[in-house]
Short mmCIF file of C-alpha atoms and ligand atoms in Angstrom, two decimals:
data_model
loop_
_atom_site.label_atom_id
_atom_site.label_comp_id
_atom_site.label_asym_id
_atom_site.label_seq_id
_atom_site.Cartn_x
_atom_site.Cartn_y
_atom_site.Cartn_z
CA UNK A 1 70.87 266.45 0.64
CA UNK A 2 69.14 263.38 2.46
CA UNK A 3 70.64 262.99 5.72
CA UNK A 4 70.25 260.91 8.98
CA UNK A 5 71.42 261.30 12.65
CA UNK A 6 71.57 258.05 14.61
CA UNK A 7 72.38 256.34 17.78
CA UNK A 8 74.75 253.53 17.36
CA UNK A 9 74.63 251.55 20.61
CA UNK A 10 77.41 249.90 22.68
CA UNK A 11 77.01 245.98 22.81
CA UNK A 12 78.27 242.96 25.19
CA UNK A 13 79.84 240.27 23.35
CA UNK A 14 80.71 236.70 24.42
CA UNK A 15 78.32 236.87 27.54
CA UNK A 16 80.64 234.40 29.40
CA UNK A 17 79.27 231.07 27.76
CA UNK A 18 78.94 232.46 24.35
CA UNK A 19 82.44 233.25 23.12
CA UNK A 20 82.14 234.66 19.56
CA UNK A 21 78.54 233.79 19.34
CA UNK A 22 76.47 235.54 22.02
CA UNK A 23 75.85 239.35 22.17
CA UNK A 24 73.45 241.75 23.61
CA UNK A 25 72.61 245.58 22.96
CA UNK A 26 72.88 248.41 25.44
CA UNK A 27 70.64 251.53 25.53
CA UNK A 28 72.64 254.15 27.65
CA UNK A 29 75.85 254.11 25.90
CA UNK A 30 76.45 254.70 22.25
CA UNK A 31 77.87 256.84 19.59
CA UNK A 32 76.16 259.36 17.47
CA UNK A 33 76.63 259.33 13.90
CA UNK A 34 75.43 261.78 10.94
CA UNK A 35 75.15 260.51 7.43
CA UNK A 36 74.41 262.41 4.37
CA UNK A 37 73.92 261.11 0.68
CA UNK A 38 76.12 263.37 -1.72
CA UNK A 39 76.56 263.37 -5.50
CA UNK A 40 80.35 262.72 -5.10
CA UNK A 41 80.16 258.81 -5.53
CA UNK A 42 82.74 258.79 -2.85
CA UNK A 43 82.58 257.45 0.73
CA UNK A 44 84.08 260.00 3.01
CA UNK A 45 84.59 260.22 6.70
CA UNK A 46 84.31 263.96 6.89
CA UNK A 47 84.37 264.46 10.83
CA UNK A 48 85.37 262.55 13.86
CA UNK A 49 84.99 264.14 17.57
CA UNK A 50 85.66 262.27 20.88
CA UNK A 51 88.45 260.14 19.63
CA UNK A 52 91.55 259.92 17.58
CA UNK A 53 90.52 257.82 14.73
CA UNK A 54 91.65 257.72 11.09
CA UNK A 55 89.58 259.78 8.46
CA UNK A 56 90.79 257.65 5.58
CA UNK A 57 87.89 255.65 4.41
CA UNK A 58 89.72 252.26 4.18
CA UNK A 59 91.40 252.75 7.64
CA UNK A 60 88.09 253.59 9.46
CA UNK A 61 85.69 250.63 10.13
CA UNK A 62 82.81 252.82 9.24
CA UNK A 63 84.18 253.37 5.82
CA UNK A 64 85.13 249.76 5.30
CA UNK A 65 81.68 248.65 6.16
CA UNK A 66 80.08 251.04 3.93
CA UNK A 67 82.40 250.11 0.96
CA UNK A 68 81.24 246.39 1.56
CA UNK A 69 77.65 247.40 1.35
CA UNK A 70 78.20 249.53 -1.78
CA UNK A 71 80.26 246.66 -3.51
CA UNK A 72 77.17 244.43 -2.95
CA UNK A 73 74.75 246.98 -4.26
CA UNK A 74 76.74 247.40 -7.41
CA UNK A 75 75.90 251.10 -8.07
CA UNK A 76 77.85 254.22 -7.18
CA UNK A 77 76.91 255.74 -3.87
CA UNK A 78 78.25 259.21 -2.38
CA UNK A 79 78.16 259.37 1.58
CA UNK A 80 79.61 261.73 3.96
CA UNK A 81 79.95 260.26 7.61
CA UNK A 82 80.49 262.26 10.75
CA UNK A 83 81.20 260.11 13.77
CA UNK A 84 80.97 261.34 17.34
CA UNK A 85 82.44 258.81 19.60
CA UNK A 86 81.21 258.31 22.95
CA UNK A 87 82.37 254.50 23.40
CA UNK A 88 86.12 254.33 23.62
CA UNK A 89 88.09 252.19 21.14
CA UNK A 90 89.41 249.00 22.88
CA UNK A 91 86.96 249.21 25.69
CA UNK A 92 85.41 245.80 25.00
CA UNK A 93 81.84 247.22 24.51
CA UNK A 94 81.94 247.31 20.78
CA UNK A 95 83.30 250.57 19.84
CA UNK A 96 84.28 249.49 16.21
CA UNK A 97 81.11 247.63 15.88
CA UNK A 98 79.04 250.71 16.75
CA UNK A 99 80.63 252.48 13.91
CA UNK A 100 80.45 249.64 11.44
CA UNK A 101 76.81 248.62 12.16
CA UNK A 102 75.70 252.25 12.53
CA UNK A 103 77.23 253.25 8.99
CA UNK A 104 75.78 250.50 7.08
CA UNK A 105 72.47 250.79 8.88
CA UNK A 106 72.17 254.49 8.10
CA UNK A 107 73.45 254.20 4.54
CA UNK A 108 70.87 251.35 3.96
CA UNK A 109 68.10 253.51 5.40
CA UNK A 110 69.17 256.66 3.29
CA UNK A 111 69.02 254.27 0.05
CA UNK A 112 65.42 253.15 0.87
CA UNK A 113 66.43 249.89 2.69
CA UNK A 114 67.73 247.64 -0.18
CA UNK A 115 69.17 245.24 2.43
CA UNK A 116 67.57 243.57 5.45
CA UNK A 117 68.97 244.04 8.87
CA UNK A 118 70.23 240.38 8.75
CA UNK A 119 72.10 241.12 5.39
CA UNK A 120 73.68 244.19 6.78
CA UNK A 121 75.65 242.03 9.34
CA UNK A 122 78.10 240.66 6.78
CA UNK A 123 78.98 244.25 5.59
CA UNK A 124 79.46 245.41 9.18
CA UNK A 125 81.68 242.25 9.86
CA UNK A 126 84.05 243.73 7.41
CA UNK A 127 84.58 246.52 9.69
CA UNK A 128 85.42 244.19 12.61
CA UNK A 129 87.69 242.35 10.26
CA UNK A 130 89.70 245.82 9.98
CA UNK A 131 89.56 246.50 13.74
CA UNK A 132 90.73 242.99 15.08
CA UNK A 133 91.95 240.96 12.09
CA UNK A 134 88.77 238.74 12.65
CA UNK A 135 85.24 239.29 10.93
CA UNK A 136 83.29 238.37 14.17
CA UNK A 137 79.56 239.14 14.44
CA UNK A 138 78.78 238.95 18.05
CA UNK A 139 78.96 242.88 18.48
CA UNK A 140 77.57 244.04 15.06
CA UNK A 141 74.59 241.66 15.14
CA UNK A 142 73.17 242.98 18.40
CA UNK A 143 73.82 246.43 17.22
CA UNK A 144 71.95 245.81 14.04
CA UNK A 145 69.09 243.49 15.24
CA UNK A 146 68.79 244.66 19.05
CA UNK A 147 68.22 242.50 21.90
CA UNK A 148 70.25 239.33 22.49
CA UNK A 149 71.51 237.73 19.34
CA UNK A 150 73.16 234.23 18.64
CA UNK A 151 75.50 233.33 15.78
CA UNK A 152 74.57 229.78 14.98
CA UNK A 153 77.03 229.48 12.17
CA UNK A 154 79.64 231.64 10.47
CA UNK A 155 79.77 229.63 7.21
CA UNK A 156 77.15 230.18 5.99
CA UNK A 157 76.32 233.14 8.27
CA UNK A 158 73.03 232.27 10.24
CA UNK A 159 72.26 234.74 12.95
CA UNK A 160 69.22 234.74 15.19
CA UNK A 161 67.49 237.18 17.49
CA UNK A 162 66.69 235.68 20.91
CA UNK A 163 64.15 236.98 23.46
CA UNK A 164 65.18 239.70 26.11
CA UNK A 165 63.55 238.83 29.44
CA UNK A 166 61.98 242.19 30.46
CA UNK A 167 63.58 242.40 33.91
CA UNK A 168 66.98 242.07 32.75
CA UNK A 169 69.38 244.95 33.40
CA UNK A 170 73.08 245.00 32.66
CA UNK A 171 75.94 246.99 34.42
CA UNK A 172 79.27 247.35 32.71
CA UNK A 173 82.44 248.76 34.33
CA UNK A 174 85.03 250.09 31.99
CA UNK A 175 88.32 250.42 33.57
CA UNK A 176 90.24 252.96 31.56
CA UNK A 177 93.19 250.71 30.59
CA UNK A 178 93.45 249.57 26.80
CA UNK A 179 93.46 245.87 25.78
CA UNK A 180 93.45 245.43 21.93
CA UNK A 181 91.29 242.84 20.74
CA UNK A 182 94.34 241.38 18.79
CA UNK A 183 96.21 241.00 21.98
CA UNK A 184 93.09 239.46 24.05
CA UNK A 185 92.82 236.90 21.22
CA UNK A 186 96.63 236.06 21.17
CA UNK A 187 96.38 234.89 24.81
CA UNK A 188 93.66 232.40 24.02
CA UNK A 189 94.43 228.63 23.39
CA UNK A 190 93.34 227.13 19.98
CA UNK A 191 92.43 223.60 21.49
CA UNK A 192 89.84 222.99 24.06
CA UNK A 193 89.53 219.97 26.57
CA UNK A 194 86.43 217.94 25.70
CA UNK A 195 85.38 218.05 29.37
CA UNK A 196 85.53 221.98 29.27
CA UNK A 197 83.60 222.05 25.89
CA UNK A 198 80.80 219.96 27.45
CA UNK A 199 80.59 222.32 30.22
CA UNK A 200 80.48 225.39 28.10
CA UNK A 201 77.84 224.02 25.53
CA UNK A 202 75.68 222.97 28.48
CA UNK A 203 75.82 226.44 29.86
CA UNK A 204 75.20 227.89 26.40
CA UNK A 205 72.02 225.82 25.80
CA UNK A 206 70.89 226.73 29.49
CA UNK A 207 71.39 230.44 28.88
CA UNK A 208 69.35 230.46 25.67
CA UNK A 209 66.67 228.48 27.24
CA UNK A 210 66.55 230.74 30.20
CA UNK A 211 65.98 233.64 27.83
CA UNK A 212 63.15 231.79 26.13
CA UNK A 213 61.42 230.82 29.26
CA UNK A 214 62.30 233.97 31.32
CA UNK A 215 63.88 231.67 33.85
CA UNK A 216 66.34 234.12 35.65
CA UNK A 217 67.60 231.24 37.84
CA UNK A 218 68.62 229.15 34.86
CA UNK A 219 70.15 232.26 33.28
CA UNK A 220 72.26 232.81 36.34
CA UNK A 221 73.39 229.09 36.65
CA UNK A 222 74.51 229.17 32.94
CA UNK A 223 76.46 232.45 32.97
CA UNK A 224 79.64 230.62 33.42
CA UNK A 225 82.76 230.48 31.17
CA UNK A 226 85.19 227.72 31.86
CA UNK A 227 87.27 228.24 28.61
CA UNK A 228 88.00 231.93 27.83
CA UNK A 229 87.73 233.79 31.14
CA UNK A 230 90.22 231.81 33.14
CA UNK A 231 92.82 232.97 30.53
CA UNK A 232 91.71 236.48 29.74
CA UNK A 233 90.91 237.66 33.38
CA UNK A 234 94.44 238.08 34.25
CA UNK A 235 94.63 240.96 31.80
CA UNK A 236 91.91 242.79 33.91
CA UNK A 237 93.00 244.16 37.30
CA UNK A 238 90.69 242.97 40.23
CA UNK A 239 88.62 240.87 38.01
CA UNK A 240 88.05 238.11 40.59
CA UNK A 241 87.25 240.56 43.42
CA UNK A 242 84.72 242.46 41.25
CA UNK A 243 83.18 239.11 40.36
CA UNK A 244 82.90 237.99 43.87
CA UNK A 245 81.44 241.16 45.02
CA UNK A 246 78.83 241.47 42.13
CA UNK A 247 77.61 237.89 42.61
CA UNK A 248 77.33 238.29 46.46
CA UNK A 249 75.43 241.57 45.94
CA UNK A 250 72.82 239.85 43.89
CA UNK A 251 74.09 239.82 40.20
CA UNK A 252 72.83 236.90 38.11
CA UNK A 253 76.19 236.58 36.64
CA UNK A 254 79.50 238.43 35.85
CA UNK A 255 82.05 238.21 33.14
CA UNK A 256 84.43 239.72 30.67
CA UNK A 257 82.63 241.92 28.06
CA UNK A 258 83.92 241.31 24.70
CA UNK A 259 87.68 241.00 24.93
CA UNK A 260 87.80 243.16 27.96
CA UNK A 261 88.83 245.34 29.98
CA UNK A 262 85.22 245.99 30.63
CA UNK A 263 83.48 243.70 32.92
CA UNK A 264 79.65 243.18 32.63
CA UNK A 265 76.91 241.83 35.05
CA UNK A 266 73.46 240.86 34.27
CA UNK A 267 70.88 241.49 37.02
CA UNK A 268 67.28 240.91 37.67
CA UNK A 269 65.85 244.53 38.12
CA UNK A 270 67.13 248.05 38.08
CA UNK A 271 67.57 248.20 41.97
CA UNK A 272 69.74 245.23 42.12
CA UNK A 273 71.80 246.56 39.08
CA UNK A 274 72.33 249.83 40.95
CA UNK A 275 73.40 248.13 44.11
CA UNK A 276 75.81 245.80 42.01
CA UNK A 277 77.19 248.91 40.25
CA UNK A 278 77.87 250.55 43.70
CA UNK A 279 79.50 247.51 45.18
CA UNK A 280 81.77 247.14 41.91
CA UNK A 281 82.64 251.01 42.30
CA UNK A 282 83.77 250.44 45.77
CA UNK A 283 86.17 247.75 44.82
CA UNK A 284 87.44 249.78 41.84
CA UNK A 285 87.87 253.14 43.71
CA UNK A 286 90.91 251.44 45.66
CA UNK A 287 92.84 250.47 42.49
CA UNK A 288 93.76 254.08 41.39
CA UNK A 289 92.67 253.26 37.74
CA UNK A 290 89.97 255.63 36.19
CA UNK A 291 86.75 253.73 35.53
CA UNK A 292 83.13 254.45 34.00
CA UNK A 293 80.19 252.40 35.05
CA UNK A 294 77.07 252.19 32.97
CA UNK A 295 73.75 250.59 33.93
CA UNK A 296 71.46 249.80 31.02
CA UNK A 297 68.33 247.81 30.27
CA UNK A 298 68.55 245.53 27.15
CA UNK A 299 68.00 247.73 24.05
CA UNK A 300 65.67 245.47 22.15
CA UNK A 301 65.53 247.92 19.15
CA UNK A 302 69.30 248.18 18.26
CA UNK A 303 70.25 251.36 16.29
CA UNK A 304 67.99 254.35 16.60
CA UNK A 305 67.07 257.24 14.36
CA UNK A 306 67.72 260.52 16.35
CA UNK A 307 66.57 262.84 13.53
CA UNK A 308 66.34 262.73 9.66
P1 ADP B 401 86.16 247.28 20.83
O1 ADP B 401 86.44 246.11 21.52
O2 ADP B 401 85.67 248.51 21.74
O3 ADP B 401 85.14 247.09 19.69
P2 ADP B 401 88.40 247.05 19.36
O4 ADP B 401 89.74 247.14 19.93
O5 ADP B 401 87.77 245.94 18.55
O6 ADP B 401 87.44 247.81 20.21
O7 ADP B 401 88.38 248.21 18.07
C1 ADP B 401 89.26 249.37 18.03
C2 ADP B 401 90.05 249.30 16.96
O8 ADP B 401 89.51 249.63 15.65
C3 ADP B 401 91.26 250.65 17.19
O9 ADP B 401 92.42 250.01 16.78
C4 ADP B 401 90.71 251.55 16.38
O10 ADP B 401 91.73 252.43 15.96
C5 ADP B 401 89.99 250.89 15.08
N1 ADP B 401 89.08 251.69 14.48
C6 ADP B 401 88.82 252.22 13.23
N2 ADP B 401 87.76 252.81 12.89
C7 ADP B 401 87.09 252.99 14.27
C8 ADP B 401 85.83 253.58 14.56
N3 ADP B 401 85.17 254.17 13.63
N4 ADP B 401 85.54 253.37 15.76
C9 ADP B 401 86.26 252.69 16.78
N5 ADP B 401 87.40 252.20 16.44
C10 ADP B 401 87.93 252.20 15.16
#
């Protein structure tokens, strides 16, 4: 039986000024999945470790995403899927996206790559629709394409891969409280004042320019969110203190990862990232809330084959 074991990476979505359109891929945290072609003509989730998640195909994002791929392929496919979770659901670093993107990437690989990585994005987005009620692409796109990604348009879907300046290193703190994507969405206002929109798209353009020109100063000036962060940050204990301490320790920027509760920073160089991680740790140690900290360079490859 043809089988593949993969690393399905965590991702940071939104990245301050890029709500629902920017994302980047991490290297040091991710799930493992094993997918095996079978003669059953059925998509089955056969095993899940590390989390309590549904085994029913239609209730698990991996099953839903693969079903979307199989529907587009228009031929019967049998696959058994094992998911070994390391990214906690509701962490804000793309737990559901890792499963959706990983599943479609691996099935596509097992079938001889009938779809391009860009085409896989829309299948993986169906998993995101199940997880949060919204088929967003800003986690599944960086997981599938690697590096930084930008969703220029949702209708039609138009996703670009952006350059990853070599010295960028991310830190992520995940306070172990759960914020559901759906709840974090409910807190957002549906209308935006023009003045704020102008600031936001100025920053988005600046950030993307900074990635192309490897201008770390410009990246730093642009990592600012005047629309979503002020509303959502109240859901995250000590957000403002963490941000202050991260910036004063040398982080280029700091914001909410996805819909939270994780907080990310982008830094120039590994040493600064380590110092920033330590400074954030010092803040969080006093809260009594359990937390995990990850330090990761940008994963420009995305999903990786571990064995096949
Ligand atoms: P994240 O922000 O980390 O992506 P979400 O809150 O968006 O997390 O998604 C998690 C939701 O998706 C949970 O309700 C979880 O039960 C559901 N879910 C279904 N299948 C999976 C899966 N394979 N991996 C992670 N979450 C899943």
